[in-house]
Amino acid sequence: YKRERGDMLRAVAAATERALGMRPGTWAQKHVKDLREAPGVERRLLMGWAPGTTRQHDFEAAVRAFGRAGAEGREASWEVLVDIVRGAGNGQRRARCQGEPVWDVDPLVEEGAARQRQEKERRNGTRWVRRAIEEAQRGGRPVEKKFALQAAFALRALKADQDTVEWVRTLTEGQVEGVLSPKFYLQGVFSARAIGDDGLIQEMIDIMTKAGHTYVDKEAKAKENDRRTKELDWRRVDFQNGNEEVMRWR
């Protein structure tokens, strides 16, 4: 079905190009931004992209737009900056990136080149996120909240944990258009945990609390629930054994 749908979309694009006297492939490329928002239109099929490469193509297009904006002396749009941070280091991020890093290459299983490639992709991805953040803060304009969140996701996913913490520290509510999601602050908490600094963890939690969000340590909560479950099980055994003295003591 998807193949038929892609053939149909490409046929429509080709017919449009012939009618307008355009070179093959130029109409879709020119309108790819509009097609992105069109319901029911799968850009990957229309453009002939391979499965799983849409985000990479968006990243490459955003990088080109970023370069044009710089050459013309104007600020890059938020749409361009969001696509950069969403796609930077794409090969080292999960498909639905919410900040979770992919597993490190196992040196006991993979050859050394695989580890070097992973580290290189993470470094390059982090470099692009940093460039996008610098551009976002240029001129003192308020940071768009979608960009703020996606940048935090990107930095943590690329294991740039210190950068993530600094981004959360830097970005206060007064510097953002709108209210930041609790997920933004959680990236700082998770990165602080990855660093292994208890003081830093508490600092990130304090920043999150000050912003009006409640931090729930799910791991600690799960352990507490497990402890209570075991306690209830013991009480149930005590009751079944008729051990009233133990029941009263508990």
PDB file of C-alpha atoms in Angstrom:
ATOM      1  CA  TYR A   1       0.000   0.000   0.000  1.00  0.00           C
ATOM      2  CA  LYS A   2       2.755   2.462   0.948  1.00  0.00           C
ATOM      3  CA  ARG A   3       4.580   1.749  -2.289  1.00  0.00           C
ATOM      4  CA  GLU A   4       1.411   2.416  -4.294  1.00  0.00           C
ATOM      5  CA  ARG A   5       0.787   5.584  -2.300  1.00  0.00           C
ATOM      6  CA  GLY A   6       4.326   6.773  -2.982  1.00  0.00           C
ATOM      7  CA  ASP A   7       3.964   6.065  -6.712  1.00  0.00           C
ATOM      8  CA  MET A   8       0.722   8.038  -6.762  1.00  0.00           C
ATOM      9  CA  LEU A   9       2.219  11.029  -4.960  1.00  0.00           C
ATOM     10  CA  ARG A  10       5.260  11.083  -7.216  1.00  0.00           C
ATOM     11  CA  ALA A  11       3.004  10.863 -10.287  1.00  0.00           C
ATOM     12  CA  VAL A  12       1.028  13.894  -9.073  1.00  0.00           C
ATOM     13  CA  ALA A  13       4.253  15.818  -8.470  1.00  0.00           C
ATOM     14  CA  ALA A  14       5.600  14.868 -11.919  1.00  0.00           C
ATOM     15  CA  ALA A  15       2.361  15.975 -13.597  1.00  0.00           C
ATOM     16  CA  THR A  16       2.516  19.295 -11.745  1.00  0.00           C
ATOM     17  CA  GLU A  17       6.115  19.820 -12.853  1.00  0.00           C
ATOM     18  CA  ARG A  18       5.248  19.117 -16.490  1.00  0.00           C
ATOM     19  CA  ALA A  19       2.309  21.515 -16.355  1.00  0.00           C
ATOM     20  CA  LEU A  20       4.481  24.260 -14.890  1.00  0.00           C
ATOM     21  CA  GLY A  21       7.490  23.524 -17.093  1.00  0.00           C
ATOM     22  CA  MET A  22       9.698  22.642 -14.127  1.00  0.00           C
ATOM     23  CA  ARG A  23      12.601  20.206 -14.029  1.00  0.00           C
ATOM     24  CA  PRO A  24      11.796  16.745 -12.606  1.00  0.00           C
ATOM     25  CA  GLY A  25      12.001  16.674  -8.821  1.00  0.00           C
ATOM     26  CA  THR A  26      12.086  20.432  -8.343  1.00  0.00           C
ATOM     27  CA  TRP A  27       8.426  20.968  -7.424  1.00  0.00           C
ATOM     28  CA  ALA A  28       8.500  18.593  -4.444  1.00  0.00           C
ATOM     29  CA  GLN A  29      11.841  19.967  -3.281  1.00  0.00           C
ATOM     30  CA  LYS A  30      10.545  23.518  -3.476  1.00  0.00           C
ATOM     31  CA  HIS A  31       7.365  22.709  -1.543  1.00  0.00           C
ATOM     32  CA  VAL A  32       8.775  20.191   0.926  1.00  0.00           C
ATOM     33  CA  LYS A  33       8.230  22.657   3.782  1.00  0.00           C
ATOM     34  CA  ASP A  34       4.512  22.999   2.933  1.00  0.00           C
ATOM     35  CA  LEU A  35       4.156  19.247   2.432  1.00  0.00           C
ATOM     36  CA  ARG A  36       5.511  18.744   5.929  1.00  0.00           C
ATOM     37  CA  GLU A  37       2.356  20.282   7.391  1.00  0.00           C
ATOM     38  CA  ALA A  38      -0.080  18.727   4.907  1.00  0.00           C
ATOM     39  CA  PRO A  39      -2.237  16.006   6.520  1.00  0.00           C
ATOM     40  CA  GLY A  40      -2.073  12.638   4.830  1.00  0.00           C
ATOM     41  CA  VAL A  41       1.012  13.438   2.775  1.00  0.00           C
ATOM     42  CA  GLU A  42       4.041  11.293   3.564  1.00  0.00           C
ATOM     43  CA  ARG A  43       7.016  13.327   2.460  1.00  0.00           C
ATOM     44  CA  ARG A  44       9.327  10.348   2.518  1.00  0.00           C
ATOM     45  CA  LEU A  45       7.260   8.581  -0.137  1.00  0.00           C
ATOM     46  CA  LEU A  46       6.906  11.674  -2.276  1.00  0.00           C
ATOM     47  CA  MET A  47      10.602  12.505  -2.109  1.00  0.00           C
ATOM     48  CA  GLY A  48      11.710   8.913  -2.573  1.00  0.00           C
ATOM     49  CA  TRP A  49      13.638   8.862   0.702  1.00  0.00           C
ATOM     50  CA  ALA A  50      14.633   5.591   2.348  1.00  0.00           C
ATOM     51  CA  PRO A  51      12.735   4.509   5.488  1.00  0.00           C
ATOM     52  CA  GLY A  52      14.057   6.103   8.661  1.00  0.00           C
ATOM     53  CA  THR A  53      15.886   8.954   6.900  1.00  0.00           C
ATOM     54  CA  THR A  54      13.307  11.758   7.073  1.00  0.00           C
ATOM     55  CA  ARG A  55      14.822  13.373  10.154  1.00  0.00           C
ATOM     56  CA  GLN A  56      18.291  13.267   8.609  1.00  0.00           C
ATOM     57  CA  HIS A  57      16.983  14.922   5.430  1.00  0.00           C
ATOM     58  CA  ASP A  58      15.262  17.599   7.543  1.00  0.00           C
ATOM     59  CA  PHE A  59      18.526  18.160   9.423  1.00  0.00           C
ATOM     60  CA  GLU A  60      20.527  18.553   6.218  1.00  0.00           C
ATOM     61  CA  ALA A  61      17.981  21.000   4.801  1.00  0.00           C
ATOM     62  CA  ALA A  62      18.049  22.974   8.073  1.00  0.00           C
ATOM     63  CA  VAL A  63      21.853  23.144   7.990  1.00  0.00           C
ATOM     64  CA  ARG A  64      21.703  24.588   4.474  1.00  0.00           C
ATOM     65  CA  ALA A  65      19.106  27.138   5.551  1.00  0.00           C
ATOM     66  CA  PHE A  66      21.228  27.981   8.600  1.00  0.00           C
ATOM     67  CA  GLY A  67      24.191  28.667   6.319  1.00  0.00           C
ATOM     68  CA  ARG A  68      22.118  30.898   4.010  1.00  0.00           C
ATOM     69  CA  ALA A  69      20.813  32.909   6.956  1.00  0.00           C
ATOM     70  CA  GLY A  70      24.347  33.479   8.206  1.00  0.00           C
ATOM     71  CA  ALA A  71      25.600  34.490   4.771  1.00  0.00           C
ATOM     72  CA  GLU A  72      22.763  36.998   4.458  1.00  0.00           C
ATOM     73  CA  GLY A  73      23.336  38.410   7.933  1.00  0.00           C
ATOM     74  CA  ARG A  74      19.942  37.463   9.363  1.00  0.00           C
ATOM     75  CA  GLU A  75      18.787  35.268  12.240  1.00  0.00           C
ATOM     76  CA  ALA A  76      17.879  31.669  11.490  1.00  0.00           C
ATOM     77  CA  SER A  77      14.193  30.920  12.053  1.00  0.00           C
ATOM     78  CA  TRP A  78      13.016  28.836  14.986  1.00  0.00           C
ATOM     79  CA  GLU A  79      11.827  26.178  12.558  1.00  0.00           C
ATOM     80  CA  VAL A  80      15.372  25.820  11.210  1.00  0.00           C
ATOM     81  CA  LEU A  81      16.914  25.732  14.684  1.00  0.00           C
ATOM     82  CA  VAL A  82      14.410  23.136  15.911  1.00  0.00           C
ATOM     83  CA  ASP A  83      15.160  20.888  12.937  1.00  0.00           C
ATOM     84  CA  ILE A  84      18.876  21.194  13.643  1.00  0.00           C
ATOM     85  CA  VAL A  85      18.611  20.115  17.275  1.00  0.00           C
ATOM     86  CA  ARG A  86      16.066  17.388  16.427  1.00  0.00           C
ATOM     87  CA  GLY A  87      18.337  15.883  13.804  1.00  0.00           C
ATOM     88  CA  ALA A  88      21.851  16.497  15.139  1.00  0.00           C
ATOM     89  CA  GLY A  89      23.601  13.189  15.797  1.00  0.00           C
ATOM     90  CA  ASN A  90      20.521  11.401  14.509  1.00  0.00           C
ATOM     91  CA  GLY A  91      22.316   8.061  14.159  1.00  0.00           C
ATOM     92  CA  GLN A  92      23.041   8.030  17.907  1.00  0.00           C
ATOM     93  CA  ARG A  93      19.502   8.856  19.057  1.00  0.00           C
ATOM     94  CA  ARG A  94      16.354   6.831  19.473  1.00  0.00           C
ATOM     95  CA  ALA A  95      13.667   7.124  16.785  1.00  0.00           C
ATOM     96  CA  ARG A  96      11.271   8.980  19.106  1.00  0.00           C
ATOM     97  CA  CYS A  97      13.918  10.922  20.949  1.00  0.00           C
ATOM     98  CA  GLN A  98      12.869  12.070  24.423  1.00  0.00           C
ATOM     99  CA  GLY A  99      16.421  12.434  25.686  1.00  0.00           C
ATOM    100  CA  GLU A 100      17.238   8.759  26.239  1.00  0.00           C
ATOM    101  CA  PRO A 101      20.721   7.884  24.916  1.00  0.00           C
ATOM    102  CA  VAL A 102      21.249   4.744  22.855  1.00  0.00           C
ATOM    103  CA  TRP A 103      23.463   2.066  24.338  1.00  0.00           C
ATOM    104  CA  ASP A 104      27.205   2.569  24.146  1.00  0.00           C
ATOM    105  CA  VAL A 105      29.017   0.299  21.726  1.00  0.00           C
ATOM    106  CA  ASP A 106      30.227  -2.747  23.650  1.00  0.00           C
ATOM    107  CA  PRO A 107      34.023  -2.956  23.183  1.00  0.00           C
ATOM    108  CA  LEU A 108      33.865  -6.705  23.886  1.00  0.00           C
ATOM    109  CA  VAL A 109      31.450  -7.238  20.996  1.00  0.00           C
ATOM    110  CA  GLU A 110      32.100  -4.470  18.459  1.00  0.00           C
ATOM    111  CA  GLU A 111      35.424  -3.569  16.894  1.00  0.00           C
ATOM    112  CA  GLY A 112      37.207  -0.377  17.929  1.00  0.00           C
ATOM    113  CA  ALA A 113      36.129   1.481  14.788  1.00  0.00           C
ATOM    114  CA  ALA A 114      32.464   1.213  15.835  1.00  0.00           C
ATOM    115  CA  ARG A 115      33.202   2.893  19.167  1.00  0.00           C
ATOM    116  CA  GLN A 116      35.196   5.647  17.463  1.00  0.00           C
ATOM    117  CA  ARG A 117      32.357   6.210  14.988  1.00  0.00           C
ATOM    118  CA  GLN A 118      29.828   6.481  17.800  1.00  0.00           C
ATOM    119  CA  GLU A 119      31.946   8.995  19.699  1.00  0.00           C
ATOM    120  CA  LYS A 120      32.532  11.037  16.526  1.00  0.00           C
ATOM    121  CA  GLU A 121      28.809  11.166  15.701  1.00  0.00           C
ATOM    122  CA  ARG A 122      28.021  12.255  19.251  1.00  0.00           C
ATOM    123  CA  ARG A 123      30.684  14.979  19.163  1.00  0.00           C
ATOM    124  CA  ASN A 124      29.512  16.302  15.800  1.00  0.00           C
ATOM    125  CA  GLY A 125      25.880  16.230  16.909  1.00  0.00           C
ATOM    126  CA  THR A 126      26.700  18.087  20.123  1.00  0.00           C
ATOM    127  CA  ARG A 127      28.657  20.676  18.140  1.00  0.00           C
ATOM    128  CA  TRP A 128      25.602  21.419  15.993  1.00  0.00           C
ATOM    129  CA  VAL A 129      23.317  21.681  19.018  1.00  0.00           C
ATOM    130  CA  ARG A 130      25.738  24.154  20.597  1.00  0.00           C
ATOM    131  CA  ARG A 131      25.770  26.224  17.391  1.00  0.00           C
ATOM    132  CA  ALA A 132      21.974  26.264  17.326  1.00  0.00           C
ATOM    133  CA  ILE A 133      21.862  27.354  20.979  1.00  0.00           C
ATOM    134  CA  GLU A 134      24.337  30.164  20.300  1.00  0.00           C
ATOM    135  CA  GLU A 135      22.165  31.342  17.423  1.00  0.00           C
ATOM    136  CA  ALA A 136      19.024  31.083  19.555  1.00  0.00           C
ATOM    137  CA  GLN A 137      20.542  33.338  22.211  1.00  0.00           C
ATOM    138  CA  ARG A 138      21.972  35.845  19.744  1.00  0.00           C
ATOM    139  CA  GLY A 139      20.509  39.318  20.084  1.00  0.00           C
ATOM    140  CA  GLY A 140      18.819  38.563  23.397  1.00  0.00           C
ATOM    141  CA  ARG A 141      15.565  37.321  21.854  1.00  0.00           C
ATOM    142  CA  PRO A 142      13.395  35.088  24.086  1.00  0.00           C
ATOM    143  CA  VAL A 143      13.968  31.414  23.368  1.00  0.00           C
ATOM    144  CA  GLU A 144      11.073  29.508  21.832  1.00  0.00           C
ATOM    145  CA  LYS A 145       9.971  26.820  24.298  1.00  0.00           C
ATOM    146  CA  LYS A 146       9.841  24.013  21.693  1.00  0.00           C
ATOM    147  CA  PHE A 147      13.442  24.720  20.800  1.00  0.00           C
ATOM    148  CA  ALA A 148      14.440  24.790  24.478  1.00  0.00           C
ATOM    149  CA  LEU A 149      12.959  21.335  25.058  1.00  0.00           C
ATOM    150  CA  GLN A 150      14.302  19.769  21.863  1.00  0.00           C
ATOM    151  CA  ALA A 151      17.789  21.130  22.594  1.00  0.00           C
ATOM    152  CA  ALA A 152      17.674  19.566  26.078  1.00  0.00           C
ATOM    153  CA  PHE A 153      16.530  16.248  24.594  1.00  0.00           C
ATOM    154  CA  ALA A 154      19.358  16.379  22.051  1.00  0.00           C
ATOM    155  CA  LEU A 155      22.144  17.176  24.513  1.00  0.00           C
ATOM    156  CA  ARG A 156      21.162  14.429  26.923  1.00  0.00           C
ATOM    157  CA  ALA A 157      20.595  11.889  24.120  1.00  0.00           C
ATOM    158  CA  LEU A 158      24.097  12.628  22.831  1.00  0.00           C
ATOM    159  CA  LYS A 159      25.452  12.138  26.375  1.00  0.00           C
ATOM    160  CA  ALA A 160      26.580  15.755  26.610  1.00  0.00           C
ATOM    161  CA  ASP A 161      25.428  15.737  30.224  1.00  0.00           C
ATOM    162  CA  GLN A 162      27.388  18.772  31.413  1.00  0.00           C
ATOM    163  CA  ASP A 163      25.997  20.789  28.490  1.00  0.00           C
ATOM    164  CA  THR A 164      22.489  19.687  29.441  1.00  0.00           C
ATOM    165  CA  VAL A 165      22.966  20.877  33.019  1.00  0.00           C
ATOM    166  CA  GLU A 166      24.353  24.220  31.835  1.00  0.00           C
ATOM    167  CA  TRP A 167      21.414  24.654  29.423  1.00  0.00           C
ATOM    168  CA  VAL A 168      18.919  24.116  32.242  1.00  0.00           C
ATOM    169  CA  ARG A 169      20.869  26.497  34.467  1.00  0.00           C
ATOM    170  CA  THR A 170      20.998  29.170  31.787  1.00  0.00           C
ATOM    171  CA  LEU A 171      17.401  29.095  30.694  1.00  0.00           C
ATOM    172  CA  THR A 172      15.120  30.762  33.219  1.00  0.00           C
ATOM    173  CA  GLU A 173      11.434  31.398  32.650  1.00  0.00           C
ATOM    174  CA  GLY A 174      12.069  35.050  31.862  1.00  0.00           C
ATOM    175  CA  GLN A 175      14.190  34.081  28.871  1.00  0.00           C
ATOM    176  CA  VAL A 176      11.588  31.823  27.259  1.00  0.00           C
ATOM    177  CA  GLU A 177       8.453  32.428  25.227  1.00  0.00           C
ATOM    178  CA  GLY A 178       5.843  30.544  27.246  1.00  0.00           C
ATOM    179  CA  VAL A 179       6.173  28.053  30.089  1.00  0.00           C
ATOM    180  CA  LEU A 180       8.773  25.319  29.941  1.00  0.00           C
ATOM    181  CA  SER A 181       7.610  21.719  30.182  1.00  0.00           C
ATOM    182  CA  PRO A 182       8.579  19.622  33.232  1.00  0.00           C
ATOM    183  CA  LYS A 183      10.370  17.362  30.726  1.00  0.00           C
ATOM    184  CA  PHE A 184      12.852  20.181  30.103  1.00  0.00           C
ATOM    185  CA  TYR A 185      13.911  20.255  33.747  1.00  0.00           C
ATOM    186  CA  LEU A 186      13.950  16.459  34.001  1.00  0.00           C
ATOM    187  CA  GLN A 187      16.706  16.320  31.382  1.00  0.00           C
ATOM    188  CA  GLY A 188      18.863  18.280  33.812  1.00  0.00           C
ATOM    189  CA  VAL A 189      18.050  15.892  36.660  1.00  0.00           C
ATOM    190  CA  PHE A 190      18.793  12.820  34.546  1.00  0.00           C
ATOM    191  CA  SER A 191      22.048  14.281  33.237  1.00  0.00           C
ATOM    192  CA  ALA A 192      23.135  15.191  36.759  1.00  0.00           C
ATOM    193  CA  ARG A 193      22.482  11.585  37.736  1.00  0.00           C
ATOM    194  CA  ALA A 194      24.590  10.379  34.828  1.00  0.00           C
ATOM    195  CA  ILE A 195      27.402  12.638  36.036  1.00  0.00           C
ATOM    196  CA  GLY A 196      26.981  11.147  39.515  1.00  0.00           C
ATOM    197  CA  ASP A 197      27.021  14.386  41.505  1.00  0.00           C
ATOM    198  CA  ASP A 198      24.470  14.439  44.363  1.00  0.00           C
ATOM    199  CA  GLY A 199      24.818  18.188  44.823  1.00  0.00           C
ATOM    200  CA  LEU A 200      24.160  18.742  41.140  1.00  0.00           C
ATOM    201  CA  ILE A 201      21.123  16.464  41.241  1.00  0.00           C
ATOM    202  CA  GLN A 202      19.654  18.492  44.101  1.00  0.00           C
ATOM    203  CA  GLU A 203      20.397  21.741  42.261  1.00  0.00           C
ATOM    204  CA  MET A 204      18.470  20.532  39.198  1.00  0.00           C
ATOM    205  CA  ILE A 205      15.558  19.411  41.387  1.00  0.00           C
ATOM    206  CA  ASP A 206      15.540  22.803  43.140  1.00  0.00           C
ATOM    207  CA  ILE A 207      15.463  24.613  39.774  1.00  0.00           C
ATOM    208  CA  MET A 208      12.557  22.435  38.668  1.00  0.00           C
ATOM    209  CA  THR A 209      10.665  23.045  41.923  1.00  0.00           C
ATOM    210  CA  LYS A 210      11.273  26.784  41.735  1.00  0.00           C
ATOM    211  CA  ALA A 211       9.753  26.751  38.244  1.00  0.00           C
ATOM    212  CA  GLY A 212       6.525  25.404  39.757  1.00  0.00           C
ATOM    213  CA  HIS A 213       6.886  21.721  38.914  1.00  0.00           C
ATOM    214  CA  THR A 214       6.897  18.759  41.283  1.00  0.00           C
ATOM    215  CA  TYR A 215       9.730  16.308  41.011  1.00  0.00           C
ATOM    216  CA  VAL A 216       8.873  12.658  41.628  1.00  0.00           C
ATOM    217  CA  ASP A 217      11.728  10.204  41.964  1.00  0.00           C
ATOM    218  CA  LYS A 218      10.092   7.246  40.226  1.00  0.00           C
ATOM    219  CA  GLU A 219      12.910   4.878  41.132  1.00  0.00           C
ATOM    220  CA  ALA A 220      12.684   5.726  44.826  1.00  0.00           C
ATOM    221  CA  LYS A 221       8.895   5.570  44.650  1.00  0.00           C
ATOM    222  CA  ALA A 222       9.042   2.122  43.031  1.00  0.00           C
ATOM    223  CA  LYS A 223      11.370   0.895  45.802  1.00  0.00           C
ATOM    224  CA  GLU A 224       9.023   2.271  48.452  1.00  0.00           C
ATOM    225  CA  ASN A 225       6.023   0.603  46.804  1.00  0.00           C
ATOM    226  CA  ASP A 226       7.960  -2.660  46.680  1.00  0.00           C
ATOM    227  CA  ARG A 227       8.818  -2.356  50.373  1.00  0.00           C
ATOM    228  CA  ARG A 228       5.177  -1.713  51.273  1.00  0.00           C
ATOM    229  CA  THR A 229       4.028  -4.645  49.165  1.00  0.00           C
ATOM    230  CA  LYS A 230       6.449  -6.960  50.957  1.00  0.00           C
ATOM    231  CA  GLU A 231       5.300  -5.604  54.325  1.00  0.00           C
ATOM    232  CA  LEU A 232       1.656  -6.263  53.423  1.00  0.00           C
ATOM    233  CA  ASP A 233       2.578  -9.784  52.340  1.00  0.00           C
ATOM    234  CA  TRP A 234       4.199 -10.439  55.732  1.00  0.00           C
ATOM    235  CA  ARG A 235       1.148  -9.073  57.514  1.00  0.00           C
ATOM    236  CA  ARG A 236      -1.055 -11.367  55.444  1.00  0.00           C
ATOM    237  CA  VAL A 237       1.086 -14.357  56.434  1.00  0.00           C
ATOM    238  CA  ASP A 238       0.981 -13.298  60.087  1.00  0.00           C
ATOM    239  CA  PHE A 239      -2.806 -13.042  59.930  1.00  0.00           C
ATOM    240  CA  GLN A 240      -3.141 -16.446  58.281  1.00  0.00           C
ATOM    241  CA  ASN A 241      -0.905 -17.986  60.959  1.00  0.00           C
ATOM    242  CA  GLY A 242      -2.977 -16.366  63.712  1.00  0.00           C
ATOM    243  CA  ASN A 243       0.024 -14.489  65.038  1.00  0.00           C
ATOM    244  CA  GLU A 244      -1.958 -11.683  66.685  1.00  0.00           C
ATOM    245  CA  GLU A 245       0.974 -10.539  68.804  1.00  0.00           C
ATOM    246  CA  VAL A 246       3.059  -9.780  65.707  1.00  0.00           C
ATOM    247  CA  MET A 247       0.087  -8.074  64.070  1.00  0.00           C
ATOM    248  CA  ARG A 248      -0.367  -5.765  67.054  1.00  0.00           C
ATOM    249  CA  TRP A 249       3.380  -5.028  67.131  1.00  0.00           C
ATOM    250  CA  ARG A 250       3.356  -4.006  63.448  1.00  0.00           C
TER     251      ARG A 250
END
